[in-house]
Amino acid sequence: MRVNGSLADRKGSDQVATGKSTSSSNSKKNKRRQKKSAAMPTAVQRVFEACKEVFADGAPGIVPSPDEVERLRSVLDAVMPADVGLSPNLSFFRDVGTGGPPPVTYLHLYECPKFSIGIFCLPQGAVIPLHDHPAMTVFSKLLMGSMHVKSYDWVNDPLGSDQRIKSSTGASLAKLHTDAISVAPCETSVLYPAAAGNLHCFTAVTSCAVLDVLGPPYDDEEGRACTYYRGNACSNLPGDGLTRCGEREEYYAWLEERGSEPDELVVRGAEYKGPRIVDH
């Protein structure tokens, strides 16, 4: 999902100590912290270092090798809520009771032209509507809670063209990839530029948080804008949108573009207070 503007407050929270003894004490503590940090990088730092290597030669539409995908997935699998400063009692996970849709909170960790790292925090009932990830590889790690995930892939012309199949109204045909509830802890999911559920939507069954890595990140000027969609089950395919392939059921839908800012989606930024990423 695209987060427009500088939502996250990135001001440092360190306080400057006064007094000779306090300053000296803090200096010693900082040195000990630096030595400990150098010896054992935080989980967030390990994610960052893996991203730098996995996406080093990345470009729009270029998928990392299977080994690189598994390497980054393994690093993300090891991240726990406490590693990024999250706990269920934070205000991010409570519906503020405004009468509108529960707001989604975005915590910005890092972004460069190659990749971005961020966390979406959803109170119960919050929804991130169906949206795409053009020419991007996306890693999503459910850190806490349970979430319903529904995802699709575009269906291209069977004659071999890379053009989507479209209806008379301009909607594009998509095939259902996932329609399930994920419960933390679980494995990191990976979607690709043209497969594994490139379009997805999230609904918070309980309060939950998702750590997202996008490679490369959204960029309107580069043609990677985030587009939202609404869908309807196909009525002109066998079985009213249901076909059978052996024992496997396959569902399809016509998806219509909704633009870049759905009314029911409210995203707010908040200061990330977990361990910081150091870009050497």
PDB file of C-alpha atoms in Angstrom:
ATOM      1  CA  MET A   1       0.000   0.000   0.000  1.00  0.00           C
ATOM      2  CA  ARG A   2       1.268   3.465  -0.876  1.00  0.00           C
ATOM      3  CA  VAL A   3       1.654   5.967   1.946  1.00  0.00           C
ATOM      4  CA  ASN A   4       1.618   9.494   0.546  1.00  0.00           C
ATOM      5  CA  GLY A   5       3.571  12.321   2.109  1.00  0.00           C
ATOM      6  CA  SER A   6       5.803  12.356   5.169  1.00  0.00           C
ATOM      7  CA  LEU A   7       3.425  10.689   7.602  1.00  0.00           C
ATOM      8  CA  ALA A   8       5.875   9.478  10.170  1.00  0.00           C
ATOM      9  CA  ASP A   9       7.369  11.857  12.705  1.00  0.00           C
ATOM     10  CA  ARG A  10      11.064  11.133  12.385  1.00  0.00           C
ATOM     11  CA  LYS A  11      12.324  13.424  15.150  1.00  0.00           C
ATOM     12  CA  GLY A  12      14.824  11.840  17.495  1.00  0.00           C
ATOM     13  CA  SER A  13      13.645  11.172  20.998  1.00  0.00           C
ATOM     14  CA  ASP A  14      17.021  11.249  22.786  1.00  0.00           C
ATOM     15  CA  GLN A  15      17.254  13.812  25.579  1.00  0.00           C
ATOM     16  CA  VAL A  16      20.452  15.840  26.154  1.00  0.00           C
ATOM     17  CA  ALA A  17      21.709  15.303  29.692  1.00  0.00           C
ATOM     18  CA  THR A  18      23.148  18.145  31.774  1.00  0.00           C
ATOM     19  CA  GLY A  19      25.743  18.048  34.543  1.00  0.00           C
ATOM     20  CA  LYS A  20      29.267  16.668  34.477  1.00  0.00           C
ATOM     21  CA  SER A  21      28.611  13.337  36.238  1.00  0.00           C
ATOM     22  CA  THR A  22      25.445  12.634  34.238  1.00  0.00           C
ATOM     23  CA  SER A  23      27.228  13.407  30.970  1.00  0.00           C
ATOM     24  CA  SER A  24      30.121  11.120  31.885  1.00  0.00           C
ATOM     25  CA  SER A  25      27.749   8.338  32.911  1.00  0.00           C
ATOM     26  CA  ASN A  26      25.778   8.659  29.681  1.00  0.00           C
ATOM     27  CA  SER A  27      28.985   8.650  27.658  1.00  0.00           C
ATOM     28  CA  LYS A  28      30.052   5.353  29.228  1.00  0.00           C
ATOM     29  CA  LYS A  29      26.601   3.867  28.683  1.00  0.00           C
ATOM     30  CA  ASN A  30      26.622   4.962  25.041  1.00  0.00           C
ATOM     31  CA  LYS A  31      30.003   3.353  24.487  1.00  0.00           C
ATOM     32  CA  ARG A  32      28.761   0.093  25.986  1.00  0.00           C
ATOM     33  CA  ARG A  33      25.651   0.246  23.801  1.00  0.00           C
ATOM     34  CA  GLN A  34      27.782   0.900  20.711  1.00  0.00           C
ATOM     35  CA  LYS A  35      30.010  -2.097  21.476  1.00  0.00           C
ATOM     36  CA  LYS A  36      26.979  -4.316  22.071  1.00  0.00           C
ATOM     37  CA  SER A  37      25.329  -3.048  18.894  1.00  0.00           C
ATOM     38  CA  ALA A  38      28.473  -3.716  16.862  1.00  0.00           C
ATOM     39  CA  ALA A  39      28.676  -7.253  18.220  1.00  0.00           C
ATOM     40  CA  MET A  40      24.985  -8.116  17.841  1.00  0.00           C
ATOM     41  CA  PRO A  41      22.906  -6.148  15.303  1.00  0.00           C
ATOM     42  CA  THR A  42      19.229  -5.715  16.099  1.00  0.00           C
ATOM     43  CA  ALA A  43      16.561  -7.662  14.207  1.00  0.00           C
ATOM     44  CA  VAL A  44      15.633  -4.468  12.343  1.00  0.00           C
ATOM     45  CA  GLN A  45      19.262  -3.902  11.360  1.00  0.00           C
ATOM     46  CA  ARG A  46      19.496  -7.478  10.087  1.00  0.00           C
ATOM     47  CA  VAL A  47      16.421  -6.893   7.919  1.00  0.00           C
ATOM     48  CA  PHE A  48      17.991  -3.721   6.538  1.00  0.00           C
ATOM     49  CA  GLU A  49      21.344  -5.382   5.783  1.00  0.00           C
ATOM     50  CA  ALA A  50      19.594  -8.302   4.044  1.00  0.00           C
ATOM     51  CA  CYS A  51      17.493  -5.886   1.962  1.00  0.00           C
ATOM     52  CA  LYS A  52      20.605  -3.974   0.883  1.00  0.00           C
ATOM     53  CA  GLU A  53      22.137  -7.152  -0.508  1.00  0.00           C
ATOM     54  CA  VAL A  54      18.983  -8.797  -1.880  1.00  0.00           C
ATOM     55  CA  PHE A  55      17.901  -5.644  -3.741  1.00  0.00           C
ATOM     56  CA  ALA A  56      21.407  -4.411  -4.629  1.00  0.00           C
ATOM     57  CA  ASP A  57      20.880  -5.078  -8.339  1.00  0.00           C
ATOM     58  CA  GLY A  58      17.122  -4.606  -8.207  1.00  0.00           C
ATOM     59  CA  ALA A  59      15.004  -2.709 -10.687  1.00  0.00           C
ATOM     60  CA  PRO A  60      11.277  -2.509 -11.501  1.00  0.00           C
ATOM     61  CA  GLY A  61      10.031  -5.957 -12.473  1.00  0.00           C
ATOM     62  CA  ILE A  62      13.295  -7.668 -11.536  1.00  0.00           C
ATOM     63  CA  VAL A  63      12.684 -10.454  -9.016  1.00  0.00           C
ATOM     64  CA  PRO A  64      15.492 -11.504  -6.639  1.00  0.00           C
ATOM     65  CA  SER A  65      16.769 -15.045  -7.112  1.00  0.00           C
ATOM     66  CA  PRO A  66      15.000 -17.846  -5.206  1.00  0.00           C
ATOM     67  CA  ASP A  67      17.939 -18.089  -2.807  1.00  0.00           C
ATOM     68  CA  GLU A  68      17.799 -14.342  -2.120  1.00  0.00           C
ATOM     69  CA  VAL A  69      14.028 -14.480  -1.605  1.00  0.00           C
ATOM     70  CA  GLU A  70      14.415 -17.289   0.929  1.00  0.00           C
ATOM     71  CA  ARG A  71      17.244 -15.473   2.669  1.00  0.00           C
ATOM     72  CA  LEU A  72      15.200 -12.307   3.233  1.00  0.00           C
ATOM     73  CA  ARG A  73      12.110 -14.318   4.122  1.00  0.00           C
ATOM     74  CA  SER A  74      14.119 -16.190   6.783  1.00  0.00           C
ATOM     75  CA  VAL A  75      15.375 -12.931   8.303  1.00  0.00           C
ATOM     76  CA  LEU A  76      11.843 -11.502   8.403  1.00  0.00           C
ATOM     77  CA  ASP A  77      10.433 -14.722   9.875  1.00  0.00           C
ATOM     78  CA  ALA A  78      12.651 -14.181  12.914  1.00  0.00           C
ATOM     79  CA  VAL A  79      11.313 -10.677  13.684  1.00  0.00           C
ATOM     80  CA  MET A  80       9.023 -10.489  16.709  1.00  0.00           C
ATOM     81  CA  PRO A  81       6.776  -7.580  17.852  1.00  0.00           C
ATOM     82  CA  ALA A  82       9.150  -6.669  20.699  1.00  0.00           C
ATOM     83  CA  ASP A  83      12.002  -6.358  18.173  1.00  0.00           C
ATOM     84  CA  VAL A  84      10.260  -3.328  16.644  1.00  0.00           C
ATOM     85  CA  GLY A  85       8.854  -1.881  19.863  1.00  0.00           C
ATOM     86  CA  LEU A  86       5.286  -3.128  19.441  1.00  0.00           C
ATOM     87  CA  SER A  87       2.865  -4.437  22.053  1.00  0.00           C
ATOM     88  CA  PRO A  88      -0.928  -4.958  21.954  1.00  0.00           C
ATOM     89  CA  ASN A  89      -1.617  -2.137  24.428  1.00  0.00           C
ATOM     90  CA  LEU A  90      -0.312   0.639  22.155  1.00  0.00           C
ATOM     91  CA  SER A  91      -2.831   3.249  21.020  1.00  0.00           C
ATOM     92  CA  PHE A  92      -2.225   2.249  17.368  1.00  0.00           C
ATOM     93  CA  PHE A  93      -4.351  -0.829  17.940  1.00  0.00           C
ATOM     94  CA  ARG A  94      -7.415   0.909  19.409  1.00  0.00           C
ATOM     95  CA  ASP A  95     -10.321   2.302  17.413  1.00  0.00           C
ATOM     96  CA  VAL A  96     -10.438   5.990  18.310  1.00  0.00           C
ATOM     97  CA  GLY A  97     -14.231   6.001  17.895  1.00  0.00           C
ATOM     98  CA  THR A  98     -14.531   8.804  15.352  1.00  0.00           C
ATOM     99  CA  GLY A  99     -17.555   7.200  13.724  1.00  0.00           C
ATOM    100  CA  GLY A 100     -15.593   6.572  10.533  1.00  0.00           C
ATOM    101  CA  PRO A 101     -13.422   3.645   9.499  1.00  0.00           C
ATOM    102  CA  PRO A 102     -10.764   2.616  12.053  1.00  0.00           C
ATOM    103  CA  PRO A 103      -7.551   4.394  11.076  1.00  0.00           C
ATOM    104  CA  VAL A 104      -4.443   2.509   9.988  1.00  0.00           C
ATOM    105  CA  THR A 105      -1.154   3.718  11.487  1.00  0.00           C
ATOM    106  CA  TYR A 106       2.034   3.675   9.415  1.00  0.00           C
ATOM    107  CA  LEU A 107       5.470   3.530  11.027  1.00  0.00           C
ATOM    108  CA  HIS A 108       8.265   4.479   8.629  1.00  0.00           C
ATOM    109  CA  LEU A 109      11.559   2.639   9.122  1.00  0.00           C
ATOM    110  CA  TYR A 110      13.521   3.216   5.913  1.00  0.00           C
ATOM    111  CA  GLU A 111      13.219   4.048   2.223  1.00  0.00           C
ATOM    112  CA  CYS A 112      15.651   4.379  -0.688  1.00  0.00           C
ATOM    113  CA  PRO A 113      15.243   3.958  -4.477  1.00  0.00           C
ATOM    114  CA  LYS A 114      15.871   0.192  -4.134  1.00  0.00           C
ATOM    115  CA  PHE A 115      13.500  -0.741  -1.287  1.00  0.00           C
ATOM    116  CA  SER A 116      11.390   0.486   1.604  1.00  0.00           C
ATOM    117  CA  ILE A 117      10.650  -0.901   5.081  1.00  0.00           C
ATOM    118  CA  GLY A 118       7.598   0.038   7.132  1.00  0.00           C
ATOM    119  CA  ILE A 119       4.976  -1.261   9.556  1.00  0.00           C
ATOM    120  CA  PHE A 120       1.198  -0.997   9.227  1.00  0.00           C
ATOM    121  CA  CYS A 121      -0.730  -1.173  12.509  1.00  0.00           C
ATOM    122  CA  LEU A 122      -4.443  -1.996  12.221  1.00  0.00           C
ATOM    123  CA  PRO A 123      -7.046  -1.919  15.010  1.00  0.00           C
ATOM    124  CA  GLN A 124      -9.714  -4.607  14.874  1.00  0.00           C
ATOM    125  CA  GLY A 125     -11.990  -4.112  11.882  1.00  0.00           C
ATOM    126  CA  ALA A 126      -9.607  -1.845   9.970  1.00  0.00           C
ATOM    127  CA  VAL A 127      -9.275  -2.522   6.239  1.00  0.00           C
ATOM    128  CA  ILE A 128      -6.576  -1.796   3.670  1.00  0.00           C
ATOM    129  CA  PRO A 129      -8.614  -2.094   0.457  1.00  0.00           C
ATOM    130  CA  LEU A 130      -7.603  -4.115  -2.592  1.00  0.00           C
ATOM    131  CA  HIS A 131      -4.555  -2.496  -4.214  1.00  0.00           C
ATOM    132  CA  ASP A 132      -1.723  -3.395  -6.584  1.00  0.00           C
ATOM    133  CA  HIS A 133       2.091  -3.476  -6.491  1.00  0.00           C
ATOM    134  CA  PRO A 134       3.249  -2.667 -10.047  1.00  0.00           C
ATOM    135  CA  ALA A 135       6.635  -4.163 -10.990  1.00  0.00           C
ATOM    136  CA  MET A 136       7.384  -4.837  -7.307  1.00  0.00           C
ATOM    137  CA  THR A 137       8.376  -7.773  -5.115  1.00  0.00           C
ATOM    138  CA  VAL A 138       6.689  -7.516  -1.711  1.00  0.00           C
ATOM    139  CA  PHE A 139       7.478  -9.274   1.567  1.00  0.00           C
ATOM    140  CA  SER A 140       4.763  -9.103   4.262  1.00  0.00           C
ATOM    141  CA  LYS A 141       5.423 -10.390   7.778  1.00  0.00           C
ATOM    142  CA  LEU A 142       2.421 -10.544  10.127  1.00  0.00           C
ATOM    143  CA  LEU A 143       3.968  -9.563  13.451  1.00  0.00           C
ATOM    144  CA  MET A 144       0.962  -9.888  15.727  1.00  0.00           C
ATOM    145  CA  GLY A 145      -2.766 -10.591  15.675  1.00  0.00           C
ATOM    146  CA  SER A 146      -4.888 -12.191  12.976  1.00  0.00           C
ATOM    147  CA  MET A 147      -5.725 -10.856   9.535  1.00  0.00           C
ATOM    148  CA  HIS A 148      -7.902 -11.866   6.617  1.00  0.00           C
ATOM    149  CA  VAL A 149      -5.954 -11.700   3.361  1.00  0.00           C
ATOM    150  CA  LYS A 150      -7.553 -11.742  -0.069  1.00  0.00           C
ATOM    151  CA  SER A 151      -5.343 -11.538  -3.126  1.00  0.00           C
ATOM    152  CA  TYR A 152      -5.556 -11.805  -6.907  1.00  0.00           C
ATOM    153  CA  ASP A 153      -3.353 -11.999  -9.992  1.00  0.00           C
ATOM    154  CA  TRP A 154      -4.221 -10.462 -13.346  1.00  0.00           C
ATOM    155  CA  VAL A 155      -5.289 -12.837 -16.126  1.00  0.00           C
ATOM    156  CA  ASN A 156      -3.554 -12.106 -19.413  1.00  0.00           C
ATOM    157  CA  ASP A 157      -4.747 -12.820 -22.947  1.00  0.00           C
ATOM    158  CA  PRO A 158      -4.414 -16.608 -23.557  1.00  0.00           C
ATOM    159  CA  LEU A 159      -3.020 -15.945 -27.054  1.00  0.00           C
ATOM    160  CA  GLY A 160       0.295 -15.061 -25.483  1.00  0.00           C
ATOM    161  CA  SER A 161      -0.088 -11.312 -25.126  1.00  0.00           C
ATOM    162  CA  ASP A 162       0.883  -9.634 -21.863  1.00  0.00           C
ATOM    163  CA  GLN A 163      -2.285  -7.554 -22.092  1.00  0.00           C
ATOM    164  CA  ARG A 164      -4.991  -8.079 -19.492  1.00  0.00           C
ATOM    165  CA  ILE A 165      -8.369  -9.517 -20.420  1.00  0.00           C
ATOM    166  CA  LYS A 166     -10.901  -6.692 -20.161  1.00  0.00           C
ATOM    167  CA  SER A 167     -14.676  -6.486 -20.063  1.00  0.00           C
ATOM    168  CA  SER A 168     -16.803  -4.144 -22.167  1.00  0.00           C
ATOM    169  CA  THR A 169     -16.857  -1.722 -19.214  1.00  0.00           C
ATOM    170  CA  GLY A 170     -13.063  -1.634 -18.918  1.00  0.00           C
ATOM    171  CA  ALA A 171     -12.731  -3.872 -15.862  1.00  0.00           C
ATOM    172  CA  SER A 172      -9.828  -6.335 -15.874  1.00  0.00           C
ATOM    173  CA  LEU A 173     -10.085 -10.060 -15.221  1.00  0.00           C
ATOM    174  CA  ALA A 174      -8.238 -11.383 -12.160  1.00  0.00           C
ATOM    175  CA  LYS A 175      -7.850 -14.835 -10.669  1.00  0.00           C
ATOM    176  CA  LEU A 176      -8.184 -15.365  -6.913  1.00  0.00           C
ATOM    177  CA  HIS A 177      -4.902 -16.431  -5.323  1.00  0.00           C
ATOM    178  CA  THR A 178      -5.563 -16.284  -1.567  1.00  0.00           C
ATOM    179  CA  ASP A 179      -8.675 -15.991   0.572  1.00  0.00           C
ATOM    180  CA  ALA A 180      -7.686 -16.971   4.102  1.00  0.00           C
ATOM    181  CA  ILE A 181      -7.030 -15.831   7.647  1.00  0.00           C
ATOM    182  CA  SER A 182      -3.424 -15.606   8.822  1.00  0.00           C
ATOM    183  CA  VAL A 183      -2.582 -15.781  12.520  1.00  0.00           C
ATOM    184  CA  ALA A 184       0.757 -14.664  13.982  1.00  0.00           C
ATOM    185  CA  PRO A 185       3.274 -16.155  14.279  1.00  0.00           C
ATOM    186  CA  CYS A 186       3.336 -17.324  10.674  1.00  0.00           C
ATOM    187  CA  GLU A 187       5.703 -17.380   7.707  1.00  0.00           C
ATOM    188  CA  THR A 188       6.413 -14.244   5.721  1.00  0.00           C
ATOM    189  CA  SER A 189       4.392 -14.064   2.509  1.00  0.00           C
ATOM    190  CA  VAL A 190       6.006 -13.013  -0.764  1.00  0.00           C
ATOM    191  CA  LEU A 191       4.238 -11.656  -3.812  1.00  0.00           C
ATOM    192  CA  TYR A 192       5.846 -11.010  -7.167  1.00  0.00           C
ATOM    193  CA  PRO A 193       5.350  -8.468  -9.976  1.00  0.00           C
ATOM    194  CA  ALA A 194       2.968 -10.760 -11.890  1.00  0.00           C
ATOM    195  CA  ALA A 195       2.218 -13.649  -9.531  1.00  0.00           C
ATOM    196  CA  ALA A 196       1.501 -14.925  -5.999  1.00  0.00           C
ATOM    197  CA  GLY A 197      -1.204 -12.347  -5.328  1.00  0.00           C
ATOM    198  CA  ASN A 198       0.161  -9.045  -6.660  1.00  0.00           C
ATOM    199  CA  LEU A 199      -3.153  -7.415  -5.727  1.00  0.00           C
ATOM    200  CA  HIS A 200      -4.234  -7.857  -2.130  1.00  0.00           C
ATOM    201  CA  CYS A 201      -6.403  -6.451   0.629  1.00  0.00           C
ATOM    202  CA  PHE A 202      -6.091  -6.783   4.415  1.00  0.00           C
ATOM    203  CA  THR A 203      -8.863  -6.901   7.013  1.00  0.00           C
ATOM    204  CA  ALA A 204      -7.934  -6.938  10.707  1.00  0.00           C
ATOM    205  CA  VAL A 205      -9.799  -9.817  12.364  1.00  0.00           C
ATOM    206  CA  THR A 206      -8.111  -8.748  15.600  1.00  0.00           C
ATOM    207  CA  SER A 207      -5.725  -5.859  16.178  1.00  0.00           C
ATOM    208  CA  CYS A 208      -2.647  -6.664  14.124  1.00  0.00           C
ATOM    209  CA  ALA A 209       0.589  -5.348  12.651  1.00  0.00           C
ATOM    210  CA  VAL A 210       2.346  -6.093   9.355  1.00  0.00           C
ATOM    211  CA  LEU A 211       6.000  -5.453   8.541  1.00  0.00           C
ATOM    212  CA  ASP A 212       6.254  -4.667   4.823  1.00  0.00           C
ATOM    213  CA  VAL A 213       9.321  -4.677   2.574  1.00  0.00           C
ATOM    214  CA  LEU A 214       8.797  -3.364  -0.973  1.00  0.00           C
ATOM    215  CA  GLY A 215      11.411  -3.721  -3.685  1.00  0.00           C
ATOM    216  CA  PRO A 216      11.430  -1.284  -5.343  1.00  0.00           C
ATOM    217  CA  PRO A 217       9.072   1.071  -3.447  1.00  0.00           C
ATOM    218  CA  TYR A 218       6.143   2.946  -4.968  1.00  0.00           C
ATOM    219  CA  ASP A 219       7.171   5.903  -7.117  1.00  0.00           C
ATOM    220  CA  ASP A 220       4.601   7.858  -9.117  1.00  0.00           C
ATOM    221  CA  GLU A 221       7.229   9.454 -11.362  1.00  0.00           C
ATOM    222  CA  GLU A 222       8.646   6.032 -12.239  1.00  0.00           C
ATOM    223  CA  GLY A 223       5.200   4.642 -13.102  1.00  0.00           C
ATOM    224  CA  ARG A 224       4.739   2.687  -9.868  1.00  0.00           C
ATOM    225  CA  ALA A 225       1.691   4.412  -8.455  1.00  0.00           C
ATOM    226  CA  CYS A 226      -0.606   2.538  -6.069  1.00  0.00           C
ATOM    227  CA  THR A 227      -4.053   1.887  -7.557  1.00  0.00           C
ATOM    228  CA  TYR A 228      -7.061   0.604  -5.612  1.00  0.00           C
ATOM    229  CA  TYR A 229      -9.755  -1.685  -7.020  1.00  0.00           C
ATOM    230  CA  ARG A 230     -13.250  -2.985  -6.408  1.00  0.00           C
ATOM    231  CA  GLY A 231     -14.327  -6.387  -7.672  1.00  0.00           C
ATOM    232  CA  ASN A 232     -17.342  -8.448  -8.654  1.00  0.00           C
ATOM    233  CA  ALA A 233     -17.508 -12.202  -9.202  1.00  0.00           C
ATOM    234  CA  CYS A 234     -17.635 -13.108 -12.873  1.00  0.00           C
ATOM    235  CA  SER A 235     -21.044 -14.135 -14.186  1.00  0.00           C
ATOM    236  CA  ASN A 236     -19.947 -15.080 -17.697  1.00  0.00           C
ATOM    237  CA  LEU A 237     -17.510 -17.833 -16.741  1.00  0.00           C
ATOM    238  CA  PRO A 238     -18.542 -21.452 -16.147  1.00  0.00           C
ATOM    239  CA  GLY A 239     -20.266 -21.878 -12.789  1.00  0.00           C
ATOM    240  CA  ASP A 240     -20.851 -18.154 -12.203  1.00  0.00           C
ATOM    241  CA  GLY A 241     -17.204 -17.397 -11.641  1.00  0.00           C
ATOM    242  CA  LEU A 242     -16.183 -20.862 -10.528  1.00  0.00           C
ATOM    243  CA  THR A 243     -14.291 -23.356 -12.670  1.00  0.00           C
ATOM    244  CA  ARG A 244     -12.785 -26.685 -11.741  1.00  0.00           C
ATOM    245  CA  CYS A 245      -9.295 -27.923 -12.531  1.00  0.00           C
ATOM    246  CA  GLY A 246      -9.128 -31.443 -11.165  1.00  0.00           C
ATOM    247  CA  GLU A 247      -9.833 -31.076  -7.436  1.00  0.00           C
ATOM    248  CA  ARG A 248      -8.852 -27.398  -7.395  1.00  0.00           C
ATOM    249  CA  GLU A 249     -11.490 -24.676  -7.522  1.00  0.00           C
ATOM    250  CA  GLU A 250     -10.553 -21.457  -9.287  1.00  0.00           C
ATOM    251  CA  TYR A 251     -12.381 -18.181  -8.764  1.00  0.00           C
ATOM    252  CA  TYR A 252     -12.272 -15.065 -10.904  1.00  0.00           C
ATOM    253  CA  ALA A 253     -13.448 -11.479 -10.611  1.00  0.00           C
ATOM    254  CA  TRP A 254     -13.709  -8.355 -12.746  1.00  0.00           C
ATOM    255  CA  LEU A 255     -11.720  -5.618 -10.991  1.00  0.00           C
ATOM    256  CA  GLU A 256     -12.430  -1.929 -11.598  1.00  0.00           C
ATOM    257  CA  GLU A 257     -10.020   0.884 -10.753  1.00  0.00           C
ATOM    258  CA  ARG A 258     -10.999   3.131  -7.857  1.00  0.00           C
ATOM    259  CA  GLY A 259      -8.133   5.612  -7.960  1.00  0.00           C
ATOM    260  CA  SER A 260      -5.399   6.260  -5.432  1.00  0.00           C
ATOM    261  CA  GLU A 261      -7.279   7.327  -2.270  1.00  0.00           C
ATOM    262  CA  PRO A 262     -10.360   5.283  -1.249  1.00  0.00           C
ATOM    263  CA  ASP A 263     -12.714   7.124   1.097  1.00  0.00           C
ATOM    264  CA  GLU A 264     -12.853   4.271   3.601  1.00  0.00           C
ATOM    265  CA  LEU A 265      -9.078   4.216   4.093  1.00  0.00           C
ATOM    266  CA  VAL A 266      -7.613   6.546   6.715  1.00  0.00           C
ATOM    267  CA  VAL A 267      -3.845   6.337   7.229  1.00  0.00           C
ATOM    268  CA  ARG A 268      -2.062   8.307   9.914  1.00  0.00           C
ATOM    269  CA  GLY A 269       1.619   8.508  10.662  1.00  0.00           C
ATOM    270  CA  ALA A 270       3.247   8.020  14.030  1.00  0.00           C
ATOM    271  CA  GLU A 271       6.780   8.130  15.340  1.00  0.00           C
ATOM    272  CA  TYR A 272       8.586   4.817  15.167  1.00  0.00           C
ATOM    273  CA  LYS A 273      10.134   4.221  18.597  1.00  0.00           C
ATOM    274  CA  GLY A 274      11.758   0.846  18.017  1.00  0.00           C
ATOM    275  CA  PRO A 275      15.447   0.181  17.298  1.00  0.00           C
ATOM    276  CA  ARG A 276      16.816   2.456  14.592  1.00  0.00           C
ATOM    277  CA  ILE A 277      18.370   1.436  11.306  1.00  0.00           C
ATOM    278  CA  VAL A 278      21.966   2.531  10.811  1.00  0.00           C
ATOM    279  CA  ASP A 279      22.879   3.049   7.151  1.00  0.00           C
ATOM    280  CA  HIS A 280      26.650   2.753   7.083  1.00  0.00           C
TER     281      HIS A 280
END
